[in-house]
């Protein structure tokens, strides 16, 4: 929202969590993690609301970042297809 790489001050020497709304390929989260690491931050985890399950989790794992999603695309699709809806 603020177009800043990080909120709350200096990142060097700090352990940070990257937060994203939706992850598809993971490209933006990867770029953010790399920029934060270049500034001296430790970034090992990212959180998103929806993982579209389109390769983002694997791509983040490749750079040593574990993705935690509140929902996956499959979970949302099952919920929408539920006869109880």
Short mmCIF file of C-alpha atoms in Angstrom, two decimals, residues 8-83:
data_model
loop_
_atom_site.label_atom_id
_atom_site.label_comp_id
_atom_site.label_asym_id
_atom_site.label_seq_id
_atom_site.Cartn_x
_atom_site.Cartn_y
_atom_site.Cartn_z
CA UNK A 8 9.20 -0.10 10.34
CA UNK A 9 12.73 1.14 9.81
CA UNK A 10 16.09 -0.43 9.14
CA UNK A 11 16.08 -4.04 7.95
CA UNK A 12 19.77 -4.87 8.24
CA UNK A 13 20.36 -7.58 10.82
CA UNK A 14 16.64 -8.20 11.34
CA UNK A 15 14.60 -11.33 10.75
CA UNK A 16 11.66 -10.40 8.48
CA UNK A 17 8.47 -11.99 7.20
CA UNK A 18 7.18 -11.14 3.73
CA UNK A 19 3.40 -10.77 3.46
CA UNK A 20 1.53 -11.00 0.14
CA UNK A 21 -2.14 -11.21 -0.78
CA UNK A 22 -2.00 -13.73 -3.64
CA UNK A 23 0.93 -15.88 -4.78
CA UNK A 24 0.95 -17.36 -8.27
CA UNK A 25 4.48 -17.88 -9.62
CA UNK A 26 6.08 -16.28 -6.57
CA UNK A 27 7.97 -13.77 -8.70
CA UNK A 28 7.20 -10.66 -6.67
CA UNK A 29 7.81 -12.37 -3.33
CA UNK A 30 11.13 -13.71 -4.62
CA UNK A 31 12.16 -10.24 -5.78
CA UNK A 32 11.22 -8.74 -2.40
CA UNK A 33 13.09 -11.45 -0.48
CA UNK A 34 16.20 -10.94 -2.60
CA UNK A 35 16.08 -7.15 -2.13
CA UNK A 36 15.61 -7.49 1.62
CA UNK A 37 18.46 -10.01 1.85
CA UNK A 38 20.68 -7.65 -0.14
CA UNK A 39 19.96 -5.03 2.55
CA UNK A 40 21.12 -7.47 5.24
CA UNK A 41 17.80 -8.93 6.40
CA UNK A 42 17.14 -12.59 7.10
CA UNK A 43 14.03 -13.80 5.25
CA UNK A 44 13.00 -17.46 5.61
CA UNK A 45 9.19 -17.30 5.54
CA UNK A 46 6.41 -15.66 3.54
CA UNK A 47 2.68 -15.54 4.27
CA UNK A 48 -0.11 -15.10 1.74
CA UNK A 49 -3.88 -15.14 1.81
CA UNK A 50 -4.25 -17.31 -1.31
CA UNK A 51 -1.73 -19.67 -2.91
CA UNK A 52 -2.91 -20.20 -6.48
CA UNK A 53 -0.77 -23.36 -6.59
CA UNK A 54 0.94 -22.31 -9.81
CA UNK A 55 4.57 -22.91 -8.83
CA UNK A 56 5.09 -20.16 -6.28
CA UNK A 57 5.66 -22.47 -3.32
CA UNK A 58 8.34 -24.45 -5.19
CA UNK A 59 10.02 -21.30 -6.53
CA UNK A 60 10.19 -19.80 -3.04
CA UNK A 61 11.52 -23.06 -1.62
CA UNK A 62 14.28 -22.90 -4.22
CA UNK A 63 15.57 -19.68 -2.60
CA UNK A 64 15.08 -20.99 0.95
CA UNK A 65 11.74 -19.33 1.75
CA UNK A 66 8.82 -21.36 3.12
CA UNK A 67 5.38 -20.20 1.97
CA UNK A 68 2.47 -20.30 4.43
CA UNK A 69 -0.98 -19.77 2.88
CA UNK A 70 -4.27 -19.12 4.64
CA UNK A 71 -6.05 -20.77 1.69
CA UNK A 72 -5.05 -22.64 -1.45
CA UNK A 73 -6.84 -22.47 -4.76
CA UNK A 74 -7.94 -26.09 -4.33
CA UNK A 75 -9.43 -25.39 -0.89
CA UNK A 76 -11.41 -22.45 -2.22
CA UNK A 77 -12.65 -24.44 -5.22
CA UNK A 78 -13.80 -27.29 -2.94
CA UNK A 79 -15.62 -24.80 -0.71
CA UNK A 80 -17.38 -23.21 -3.69
CA UNK A 81 -18.37 -26.63 -5.06
CA UNK A 82 -19.71 -27.81 -1.70
CA UNK A 83 -23.42 -28.76 -1.86
#
